[in-house]
Coordinates of C-alpha atoms in Angstrom, one line a residue:
Chain P
X274 CA 20.3 12.4 -11.5
X275 CA 24.3 11.7 -13.6
X276 CA 25.6 13.1 -15.9
X277 CA 25.9 10.1 -17.5
X278 CA 22.0 8.7 -17.4
X279 CA 21.1 11.8 -18.2
X280 CA 22.8 11.6 -21.3
X281 CA 22.2 8.2 -22.2
X282 CA 18.1 9.0 -21.2
X283 CA 18.6 12.3 -23.4
X284 CA 19.5 9.7 -26.3
X285 CA 17.4 7.4 -25.7
X286 CA 14.0 10.0 -26.2
X287 CA 15.0 11.4 -29.1
X288 CA 15.9 8.5 -31.1
X289 CA 13.3 5.8 -30.3
X290 CA 11.6 4.4 -33.1
X291 CA 8.4 3.5 -30.9
X292 CA 4.4 3.4 -31.5
X293 CA 2.5 5.6 -28.8
X294 CA -1.5 6.3 -28.3
X295 CA -2.3 8.9 -28.0
X296 CA -5.3 11.6 -28.2
X297 CA -5.8 14.4 -28.4
X298 CA -7.2 15.7 -25.1
X299 CA -7.9 11.8 -22.8
X300 CA -10.6 13.2 -20.5
X301 CA -13.3 13.7 -23.3
X302 CA -17.5 14.0 -22.4
X303 CA -19.9 10.5 -23.5
X304 CA -20.9 10.1 -26.9
X305 CA -18.9 12.7 -29.0
X306 CA -16.6 11.8 -31.9
X307 CA -13.0 11.2 -30.6
X308 CA -9.3 10.4 -32.1
X309 CA -6.8 8.6 -31.2
X310 CA -3.6 9.0 -32.5
X311 CA -1.2 6.1 -33.3
X312 CA 2.7 7.7 -33.0
X313 CA 5.9 6.0 -34.5
X314 CA 8.2 8.0 -33.4
X315 CA 9.1 9.1 -30.8
X316 CA 6.6 11.0 -27.7
X317 CA 6.7 13.8 -29.5
X318 CA 6.7 13.3 -33.2
X319 CA 5.6 10.4 -35.4
X320 CA 7.4 9.1 -38.2
X321 CA 6.5 7.1 -40.1
X322 CA 2.7 5.7 -40.8
X323 CA 1.7 1.8 -39.4
X324 CA 0.5 -0.4 -42.2
X325 CA -2.8 -1.5 -41.4
X326 CA -2.2 -5.0 -43.1
X327 CA 0.3 -4.6 -39.7
X328 CA -2.4 -4.2 -37.4
X329 CA -3.1 -7.7 -36.0
X330 CA -5.4 -5.8 -33.1
X331 CA -6.9 -3.2 -33.0
X332 CA -9.5 -3.6 -29.7
X333 CA -11.6 -0.5 -27.3
X334 CA -12.7 -1.6 -24.0
X335 CA -15.0 -0.4 -22.2
X336 CA -17.7 -1.0 -19.7
X337 CA -16.5 -4.6 -19.5
X338 CA -16.8 -5.1 -23.7
X339 CA -13.8 -5.5 -25.5
X340 CA -14.9 -3.7 -29.3
X341 CA -12.7 -4.8 -32.0
X342 CA -11.9 -2.1 -34.1
X343 CA -11.8 -2.8 -37.9
X344 CA -8.5 -1.0 -39.1
X345 CA -10.3 0.5 -42.4
X346 CA -11.5 3.1 -39.4
X347 CA -8.3 4.6 -39.9
X348 CA -7.1 6.7 -41.7
X349 CA -3.3 8.6 -42.0
X350 CA -1.9 11.8 -42.2
X351 CA 0.9 14.1 -41.4
X352 CA 3.0 10.7 -40.5
X353 CA 0.2 9.9 -38.1
X354 CA -2.2 7.2 -38.2
X355 CA -4.9 8.2 -37.0
X356 CA -8.5 6.5 -35.3
X357 CA -11.3 8.5 -35.3
X358 CA -14.4 7.1 -33.4
X359 CA -17.3 8.7 -31.5
X360 CA -16.8 7.9 -27.1
X361 CA -19.5 5.8 -25.6
X362 CA -21.1 5.9 -22.0
X363 CA -19.1 7.3 -18.9
X364 CA -16.5 5.3 -17.9
X365 CA -13.0 4.7 -17.8
X366 CA -11.5 3.7 -21.4
X367 CA -9.0 1.1 -22.6
X368 CA -8.0 1.5 -26.1
X369 CA -5.1 -1.5 -27.7
X370 CA -3.3 -1.6 -30.7
X371 CA -0.3 -5.0 -31.5
X372 CA 1.7 -5.5 -34.2
X373 CA 2.6 -8.3 -36.1
X374 CA 6.1 -8.7 -36.3
X375 CA 8.5 -7.7 -38.8
X376 CA 12.5 -8.9 -39.3
X377 CA 15.5 -6.3 -39.6
X378 CA 18.6 -7.1 -40.3
X379 CA 21.3 -4.2 -39.0
X380 CA 24.9 -4.8 -39.4
X381 CA 26.7 -5.0 -35.7
X382 CA 27.4 -0.9 -35.1
X383 CA 23.9 -0.4 -35.9
X384 CA 22.9 -2.5 -34.3
X385 CA 25.2 -1.4 -30.7
X386 CA 24.3 2.1 -32.0
X387 CA 20.0 0.6 -31.9
X388 CA 20.2 -0.5 -28.2
X389 CA 22.1 2.5 -26.5
X390 CA 18.9 5.3 -28.6
X391 CA 16.4 2.3 -27.5
X392 CA 16.9 1.7 -24.1
X393 CA 18.2 -2.2 -24.7
X394 CA 21.1 -1.5 -22.8
X395 CA 21.3 -4.8 -20.6
X396 CA 21.0 -6.5 -24.1
X397 CA 24.0 -4.0 -25.4
X398 CA 25.8 -5.0 -22.1
X399 CA 25.2 -8.5 -22.2
X400 CA 27.3 -8.1 -25.5
X401 CA 30.3 -5.8 -24.9
X402 CA 30.7 -8.5 -22.2
X403 CA 30.6 -10.7 -23.8
X404 CA 32.8 -10.5 -26.9
X405 CA 29.8 -9.5 -29.0
X406 CA 29.4 -5.9 -29.9
X407 CA 31.0 -6.9 -33.0
X408 CA 28.6 -10.1 -34.4
X409 CA 25.9 -8.6 -36.8
X410 CA 22.4 -9.3 -35.7
X411 CA 19.1 -10.0 -37.4
X412 CA 16.2 -8.7 -35.3
X413 CA 12.4 -9.7 -34.9
X414 CA 10.2 -7.0 -33.5
X415 CA 6.6 -6.1 -32.8
X416 CA 5.0 -3.8 -31.1
X417 CA 1.7 -3.6 -28.7
X418 CA 0.8 -0.2 -27.0
X419 CA -2.0 0.9 -25.3
X420 CA -3.4 4.0 -23.7
X421 CA -6.8 5.0 -21.0
X422 CA -8.3 7.8 -21.1
X423 CA -11.6 9.1 -19.6
X424 CA -15.4 9.4 -20.6
X425 CA -17.3 11.5 -18.9
X426 CA -16.6 11.8 -14.7
X427 CA -17.9 8.3 -14.1
X428 CA -15.0 5.9 -13.5
X429 CA -15.1 1.5 -14.2
X430 CA -12.5 -0.9 -14.1
X431 CA -11.7 -1.3 -17.3
X432 CA -8.6 0.5 -17.3
X433 CA -6.8 -3.2 -15.0
X434 CA -8.0 -5.1 -18.7
X435 CA -5.8 -7.4 -19.9
X436 CA -5.6 -7.0 -24.2
X437 CA -3.6 -10.6 -24.1
X438 CA -0.8 -9.2 -26.0
X439 CA 3.1 -10.9 -26.3
X440 CA 3.6 -7.5 -23.6
X441 CA 1.6 -5.1 -22.1
X442 CA 1.6 -3.3 -19.0
X443 CA -1.4 -3.1 -16.8
X444 CA -1.7 -0.8 -13.8
X445 CA -3.0 -1.9 -10.4
X446 CA -4.8 1.4 -9.9
X447 CA -7.2 3.4 -12.3
X448 CA -4.7 6.9 -12.8
X449 CA -7.7 8.4 -13.3
X450 CA -8.7 7.9 -9.3
X451 CA -5.9 10.0 -8.2
X452 CA -4.0 13.5 -8.2
X453 CA -0.6 14.9 -8.7
X454 CA 1.5 13.7 -5.5
X455 CA 0.0 9.6 -5.2
X456 CA 2.8 7.8 -6.8
X457 CA 0.9 4.5 -9.7
X458 CA 2.0 1.3 -9.8
X459 CA 2.1 -0.6 -12.8
X460 CA 2.5 -4.6 -13.7
X461 CA 4.4 -5.1 -16.2
X462 CA 3.0 -8.5 -18.7
X463 CA 5.6 -11.0 -20.8
X464 CA 3.5 -13.9 -22.0
X465 CA 0.9 -12.7 -20.0
X466 CA 3.9 -13.7 -16.7
X467 CA 5.0 -10.8 -14.6
X468 CA 8.2 -9.9 -16.2
X469 CA 11.1 -9.2 -13.8
X470 CA 14.0 -6.9 -13.8
X471 CA 13.0 -5.0 -16.9
X472 CA 14.1 -2.1 -17.8
X473 CA 10.7 0.6 -18.0
X474 CA 11.2 4.3 -19.2
X475 CA 9.0 6.5 -17.5
X476 CA 8.0 10.2 -19.2
X477 CA 5.3 12.8 -20.1
X478 CA 4.7 15.7 -22.3
X479 CA 6.6 18.0 -20.3
X480 CA 9.8 15.7 -20.6
X481 CA 10.6 15.6 -23.3
X482 CA 11.0 19.8 -24.0
X483 CA 15.0 20.7 -23.8
X484 CA 16.4 18.2 -26.1
X485 CA 19.8 17.1 -26.4
X486 CA 20.7 15.4 -29.3
X487 CA 24.5 16.1 -29.8
X488 CA 25.8 12.5 -30.2
X489 CA 22.8 10.9 -31.0
X490 CA 21.9 13.3 -34.7
X491 CA 24.0 11.2 -37.4
X492 CA 23.1 8.0 -35.6
X493 CA 21.2 5.0 -37.7
X494 CA 18.2 3.9 -37.0
X495 CA 15.4 1.0 -38.0
X496 CA 12.0 2.1 -39.3
X497 CA 9.1 0.7 -39.4
X498 CA 9.4 -0.2 -42.9
X499 CA 12.7 -1.8 -42.5
X500 CA 14.9 1.0 -43.4
X501 CA 17.5 2.0 -42.1
X502 CA 17.8 6.4 -42.0
X503 CA 20.1 8.5 -39.9
X504 CA 17.9 11.2 -37.5
X505 CA 20.5 14.6 -39.3
X506 CA 16.4 15.7 -40.8
X507 CA 14.9 15.4 -37.9
X508 CA 16.8 17.1 -35.2
X509 CA 19.7 20.0 -35.8
X510 CA 23.2 19.0 -34.6
X511 CA 24.4 21.3 -31.8
X512 CA 21.4 21.7 -29.4
X513 CA 21.6 21.5 -26.4
X514 CA 18.9 18.7 -24.8
X515 CA 18.1 17.5 -21.1
X516 CA 15.5 14.4 -20.4
X517 CA 15.4 14.5 -16.5
X518 CA 11.5 14.0 -16.8
X519 CA 12.3 10.6 -17.9
X520 CA 12.5 8.0 -15.0
X521 CA 14.4 5.1 -15.9
X522 CA 13.0 2.2 -13.6
X523 CA 12.5 -1.4 -13.5
X524 CA 10.1 -3.7 -12.3
X525 CA 10.9 -6.1 -9.1
X526 CA 10.3 -9.6 -8.8
X527 CA 6.2 -9.5 -9.1
X528 CA 7.6 -7.2 -12.8
X529 CA 5.8 -4.3 -11.5
X530 CA 7.3 -0.6 -10.9
X531 CA 6.5 2.2 -9.5
X532 CA 5.9 5.7 -11.0
X533 CA 5.5 9.3 -9.2
X534 CA 3.0 10.4 -10.5
X535 CA 4.5 14.7 -10.0
X536 CA 2.0 17.3 -12.3
X537 CA 0.0 16.9 -14.0
X538 CA -0.3 15.8 -18.5
X539 CA -0.7 13.0 -20.2
X540 CA 2.4 10.3 -19.6
X541 CA 3.8 7.0 -20.5
X542 CA 5.0 4.1 -19.6
X543 CA 7.9 1.8 -22.6
X544 CA 9.9 -1.1 -22.5
X545 CA 11.8 -3.1 -24.9
X546 CA 12.5 -6.3 -23.7
X547 CA 14.7 -8.5 -26.5
X548 CA 15.7 -11.7 -26.6
X549 CA 18.3 -13.7 -28.6
X550 CA 17.3 -16.2 -30.3
X551 CA 18.5 -19.6 -31.8
X552 CA 16.2 -19.7 -35.2
X553 CA 17.7 -20.5 -38.0
X554 CA 18.1 -16.3 -40.1
X555 CA 17.3 -14.7 -36.8
X556 CA 19.8 -13.4 -33.8
X557 CA 16.7 -11.9 -31.2
X558 CA 13.5 -10.8 -30.8
X559 CA 12.1 -8.0 -29.3
X560 CA 8.7 -7.5 -28.0
X561 CA 7.6 -3.4 -27.2
X562 CA 5.1 -2.0 -25.4
X563 CA 3.8 2.0 -24.4
X564 CA 1.1 2.6 -22.2
X565 CA -0.4 6.0 -22.3
X566 CA -2.8 8.3 -19.8
X567 CA -3.1 11.5 -19.0
X568 CA -3.6 12.8 -14.8
X569 CA -6.0 15.2 -14.4
X570 CA -7.0 18.1 -11.0
X571 CA -10.2 17.7 -11.6
X572 CA -11.5 14.7 -11.9
X573 CA -13.5 12.4 -9.2
X574 CA -13.2 10.0 -6.6
X575 CA -14.7 6.4 -6.7
X576 CA -15.2 3.9 -3.8
X577 CA -17.2 0.8 -4.3
X578 CA -19.2 1.9 -6.3
X579 CA -20.0 5.4 -4.8
X580 CA -18.3 8.1 -6.8
X581 CA -18.7 11.5 -5.6
X582 CA -17.7 14.4 -7.5
X583 CA -15.4 17.1 -7.0
X584 CA -17.6 20.5 -7.5
X585 CA -19.1 22.7 -4.8
X586 CA -22.2 23.3 -6.1
X587 CA -25.8 24.0 -4.1
X588 CA -26.1 26.7 -1.5
X589 CA -23.0 26.6 1.4
X590 CA -23.6 24.9 4.3
X591 CA -24.8 27.6 6.4
X592 CA -28.5 27.9 4.6
X593 CA -28.5 24.2 6.1
X594 CA -27.7 25.1 10.1
X595 CA -30.5 28.5 9.0
X596 CA -33.0 26.1 7.7
X597 CA -32.0 23.8 10.8
X598 CA -32.8 27.6 13.2
X599 CA -35.7 27.7 11.8
X600 CA -37.2 24.2 12.6
X601 CA -36.1 24.6 15.6
X602 CA -38.1 27.6 16.6
X603 CA -40.8 26.4 14.3
X604 CA -40.9 23.6 16.5
X605 CA -40.3 25.4 20.2
X606 CA -42.9 28.2 19.5
X607 CA -45.4 24.4 19.0
X608 CA -44.5 23.2 21.8
X609 CA -44.1 26.5 23.7
X610 CA -48.1 27.3 22.9
X611 CA -48.8 23.6 23.6
X612 CA -47.8 24.1 27.6
Chain O
X1137 CA -40.9 18.0 6.0
X1138 CA -41.0 19.2 3.2
X1139 CA -39.0 21.9 4.1
X1140 CA -36.8 20.0 5.6
X1141 CA -36.1 18.0 2.1
X1142 CA -35.8 20.9 0.8
X1143 CA -32.5 21.5 1.9
X1144 CA -31.3 17.4 1.4
X1145 CA -30.0 18.4 -1.1
X1146 CA -27.1 21.2 0.8
X1147 CA -26.5 18.2 3.1
X1148 CA -25.4 16.6 0.2
X1149 CA -22.5 19.4 -0.9
X1150 CA -21.5 19.6 2.7
X1151 CA -19.8 15.8 2.2
X1152 CA -18.1 16.3 -0.7
X1153 CA -15.2 16.0 -1.1
X1154 CA -13.3 20.4 -2.6
X1155 CA -11.4 20.4 -5.4
X1156 CA -9.9 23.3 -3.0
X1157 CA -10.1 21.4 -0.8
X1158 CA -7.8 18.4 -2.3
X1159 CA -5.3 21.2 -3.5
X1160 CA -5.2 22.0 -0.1
X1161 CA -4.2 18.5 0.7
X1162 CA -1.7 18.2 -2.0
X1163 CA 1.0 21.3 -0.3
X1164 CA 0.1 21.9 2.9
X1165 CA 1.4 19.7 4.2
X1166 CA 0.2 17.9 7.6
X1167 CA -1.3 21.4 9.3
X1168 CA -3.6 20.8 6.0
X1169 CA -4.7 17.7 6.8
X1170 CA -5.5 19.7 10.0
X1171 CA -7.6 22.4 8.6
X1172 CA -9.6 19.7 6.6
X1173 CA -10.2 17.1 9.5
X1174 CA -11.4 20.6 11.5
X1175 CA -13.5 21.5 8.8
X1176 CA -15.7 18.4 7.8
X1177 CA -15.9 18.2 11.9
X1178 CA -17.4 21.3 11.9
X1179 CA -19.5 21.5 8.1
X1180 CA -20.9 18.2 8.4
X1181 CA -24.1 18.6 10.0
X1182 CA -24.5 14.3 11.1
X1183 CA -21.3 14.2 13.9
X1184 CA -22.8 17.3 15.3
X1185 CA -26.5 16.7 15.4
X1186 CA -25.7 13.4 17.2
X1187 CA -23.5 15.0 19.9
X1188 CA -25.3 17.8 21.1
X1189 CA -28.8 14.6 21.2
X1190 CA -25.5 13.2 23.9
X1191 CA -25.2 16.3 25.3
X1192 CA -29.4 17.1 26.0
X1193 CA -29.3 13.8 28.2
X1194 CA -26.6 15.4 30.7
X1195 CA -26.8 17.3 33.2
X1196 CA -22.7 17.8 34.7
X1197 CA -19.8 18.9 33.3
X1198 CA -18.3 15.9 34.4
X1199 CA -20.7 13.7 32.9
X1200 CA -20.5 15.7 29.3
X1201 CA -16.0 15.3 29.3
X1202 CA -16.6 11.7 29.9
X1203 CA -18.8 10.5 27.0
X1204 CA -17.6 12.9 24.7
X1205 CA -14.2 10.8 25.9
X1206 CA -15.5 7.8 25.1
X1207 CA -17.3 9.3 21.7
X1208 CA -13.2 10.3 20.5
X1209 CA -12.3 6.7 21.5
X1210 CA -14.7 5.5 19.6
X1211 CA -14.2 7.9 16.2
X1212 CA -10.4 7.2 17.2
X1213 CA -9.7 3.8 16.3
X1214 CA -11.7 3.3 13.0
X1215 CA -10.0 6.4 11.8
X1216 CA -7.3 5.6 12.6
X1217 CA -7.2 1.9 12.1
X1218 CA -9.8 2.0 9.3
X1219 CA -7.6 4.3 7.0
X1220 CA -4.2 3.1 8.2
X1221 CA -5.1 -0.5 6.6
X1222 CA -7.0 0.8 3.7
X1223 CA -11.0 0.4 4.7
X1224 CA -13.5 1.9 3.3
X1225 CA -17.7 1.7 3.4
X1226 CA -20.6 2.4 0.9
X1227 CA -21.1 6.1 1.8
X1228 CA -24.0 7.2 0.9
X1229 CA -24.6 3.7 3.5
X1230 CA -22.4 4.6 6.5
X1231 CA -23.8 8.2 6.5
X1232 CA -27.6 7.2 6.6
X1233 CA -26.0 4.7 9.9
X1234 CA -25.0 8.1 10.7
X1235 CA -27.2 9.8 10.1
X1236 CA -30.1 6.9 12.4
X1237 CA -27.8 7.7 15.1
X1238 CA -28.6 11.5 14.8
X1239 CA -32.3 9.5 15.0
X1240 CA -32.1 7.5 17.8
X1241 CA -30.5 9.6 20.4
X1242 CA -33.7 12.3 19.8
X1243 CA -35.7 9.6 20.3
X1244 CA -34.0 8.0 23.4
X1245 CA -33.8 11.6 24.8
X1246 CA -37.2 12.2 25.1
X1247 CA -37.9 9.0 26.5
X1248 CA -38.9 6.8 23.3
X1249 CA -38.1 3.6 24.0
X1250 CA -40.3 4.0 27.2
X1251 CA -42.9 5.0 25.4
X1252 CA -43.4 3.3 22.9
X1253 CA -41.6 -0.3 23.4
X1254 CA -42.3 0.2 26.9
X1255 CA -38.2 -0.4 27.9
X1256 CA -35.3 0.7 29.2
X1257 CA -32.7 2.7 26.7
X1258 CA -29.6 0.9 26.3
X1259 CA -27.2 1.7 28.0
X1260 CA -26.1 5.1 26.8
X1261 CA -22.3 5.2 27.1
X1262 CA -22.5 1.3 25.7
X1263 CA -24.5 3.3 22.9
X1264 CA -21.7 6.4 22.3
X1265 CA -18.6 4.1 22.0
X1266 CA -21.0 2.1 19.4
X1267 CA -22.3 4.9 17.4
X1268 CA -18.8 6.5 17.0
X1269 CA -17.0 3.7 16.2
X1270 CA -19.5 3.8 12.9
X1271 CA -18.8 8.4 12.6
X1272 CA -15.8 7.1 12.8
X1273 CA -15.5 4.7 9.4
X1274 CA -18.0 7.2 8.2
X1275 CA -14.9 10.1 8.6
X1276 CA -12.1 7.6 7.7
X1277 CA -14.8 7.1 3.8
X1278 CA -13.8 10.6 3.5
X1279 CA -10.7 11.2 4.1
X1280 CA -9.6 8.3 2.3
X1281 CA -11.7 10.3 -0.8
X1282 CA -8.3 12.0 -0.7
X1283 CA -5.9 11.8 -2.8
X1284 CA -3.3 11.3 0.3
X1285 CA 0.1 10.0 -1.1
X1286 CA 2.3 8.0 0.7
X1287 CA 4.6 9.5 2.4
X1288 CA 3.7 10.5 6.3
X1289 CA 1.4 8.2 5.5
X1290 CA 0.3 7.8 9.6
X1291 CA 1.0 11.3 10.2
X1292 CA -1.9 12.6 7.4
X1293 CA -4.4 10.6 9.1
X1294 CA -3.5 11.1 13.0
X1295 CA -3.1 15.3 11.9
X1296 CA -7.1 14.9 10.2
X1297 CA -7.6 13.2 13.5
X1298 CA -6.5 15.7 15.6
X1299 CA -8.1 18.3 13.5
X1300 CA -11.4 16.4 13.8
X1301 CA -11.1 16.8 17.9
X1302 CA -10.8 20.4 17.3
X1303 CA -13.3 21.0 15.4
X1304 CA -15.6 19.0 17.6
X1305 CA -14.2 21.1 20.7
X1306 CA -14.7 24.2 18.7
X1307 CA -18.6 23.6 17.1
X1308 CA -19.2 22.2 21.3
X1309 CA -18.2 24.8 23.1
X1310 CA -21.1 27.6 22.1
X1311 CA -23.6 24.0 22.5
X1312 CA -22.8 24.0 26.0
X1313 CA -23.1 26.7 27.3
X1314 CA -26.4 27.6 25.4
X1315 CA -28.1 24.4 26.3
X1316 CA -26.1 25.0 30.3
X1317 CA -27.9 28.8 30.5
X1318 CA -31.2 28.1 29.4
X1319 CA -32.1 24.6 31.3
X1320 CA -32.7 27.4 34.6
X1321 CA -35.0 28.6 32.2
X1322 CA -39.0 28.3 32.0
X1323 CA -39.3 27.4 28.0
X1324 CA -36.1 24.6 28.2
X1325 CA -39.3 22.1 27.4
X1326 CA -40.0 23.6 25.0
X1327 CA -36.7 24.1 23.8
X1328 CA -35.7 20.4 24.7
X1329 CA -38.7 18.7 22.8
X1330 CA -38.5 21.0 20.1
X1331 CA -33.9 20.3 19.7
X1332 CA -34.7 17.1 19.8
X1333 CA -37.6 16.7 17.9
X1334 CA -35.6 18.8 15.0
X1335 CA -32.9 15.3 16.0
X1336 CA -35.8 12.5 15.0
X1337 CA -37.1 14.9 11.7
X1338 CA -33.4 15.3 10.2
X1339 CA -31.9 11.9 11.3
X1340 CA -34.8 10.1 9.5
X1341 CA -35.0 13.0 6.4
X1342 CA -31.2 12.4 6.7
X1343 CA -32.0 8.3 6.4
X1344 CA -34.7 8.2 3.4
X1345 CA -31.8 10.6 1.4
X1346 CA -28.7 8.9 2.2
X1347 CA -30.3 5.3 1.2
X1348 CA -32.0 6.7 -2.3
X1349 CA -28.1 7.4 -3.2
X1350 CA -27.2 4.6 -2.3
X1351 CA -29.7 2.9 -3.4
X1352 CA -29.6 4.5 -7.3
X1353 CA -26.2 4.0 -7.3
X1354 CA -26.1 0.0 -6.7
X1355 CA -28.6 0.2 -9.5

């Protein structure tokens, strides 16, 4: 990867104000207490809570059933919003949160900075090529996030559930059915239709280490409450940062991206789809989507309806052979005596 | 029979995909596919038991070569083809059919068709080819239970198939040697009956065991 894209990705990851659903562990036993955390900030750090009245939808999907979660079940602590729940039956579960839209007015310079920091590069390029870099913006934005987690060993098909959010990632394969070294395909849907040629950023819990933030430390950007603030209190200036683990991809003509899964851990996909709108008092509208999931190394594979565990339990195979020889021996003496 | 049923859980464990094998495949390249293929053939009793049944019926080395080649051709077609095309079978169901092939061979070797059905056995070469196709589908289903990735996909399948053949040869050499040496002994008749009766018992027990698991997983 060349230096310029690395620098951009470095800035992206640190300054973005994305929304992620995270868990302490994406592999949880059945019928136990678990917690989903709503990170509003970066993948590594939550900087703000999400007001409950902004949650249009909170859903848990398992065994073909979608359960709407009461937003009063959430609580806040240390800038993180938490949802405690009890894991149900074994299976691959999906959780989703969709927020209501908000408007934010930004001066041209701040808007350009935000486009750069959050990776909305197509819009930034359009402004640059159309002499619009000095144009102020009023943007309507909303965020729609999903996470997949595995309860027990049994794999179910709930991972492919489309929640009907304005924008959302839908896996084309169960992440809990693969190992590192595999590729995973995802479809990006905008209003239910495949979104082509859209920038998608992919990272994992290893790619956020060694942050770079020389240029971005004093940039301002918007938060959920609509305020604008700097990142001075978040990252000291002058540190050396690299984000080589973040992949920048584009969806193909089918709205799909292929992600090379290089290791275990928690992975995420994020995208911001922005378009210009001709509406009174509004210049742009953006829909944000993230999807988180984990890649393990001790899960089971499932094919069709049958699963077989990755365990080497039971007695070794020579026991079977010894038992078989004993049986053949007994039969031999019986037939030999009979003769 | 109770003794044999007691051994059945071991059969399932021998057919499991292990984390150790997956890790080996993740890091060992194409040679690891050869190794896992050979290992699966050597620990997958049903394939070996069927070949034992085939060898019992044959007397000349030429016949053995012809029948093993036909069996290899059959299972290679479905192993490579089904894996490449992503076609899988229900694991317990295909294992049950493979177990029935073991039962079939023991039954045929003991003259079951003549004694029970008062008819001649079906053409053995054709049956070996058909059962070879079924065994290949079972091997393919097993191979596809590993995360193989997309890189060198065909080469990985072929490497696994090469491993299967090497494992098959390694298992057959001592078996052919044993049967050939025993054939001239007076006790060969009892040995022949005992071994083929074992194939019937083992095949029936394996088939029941696999069907029970298939039905349990279908619920």
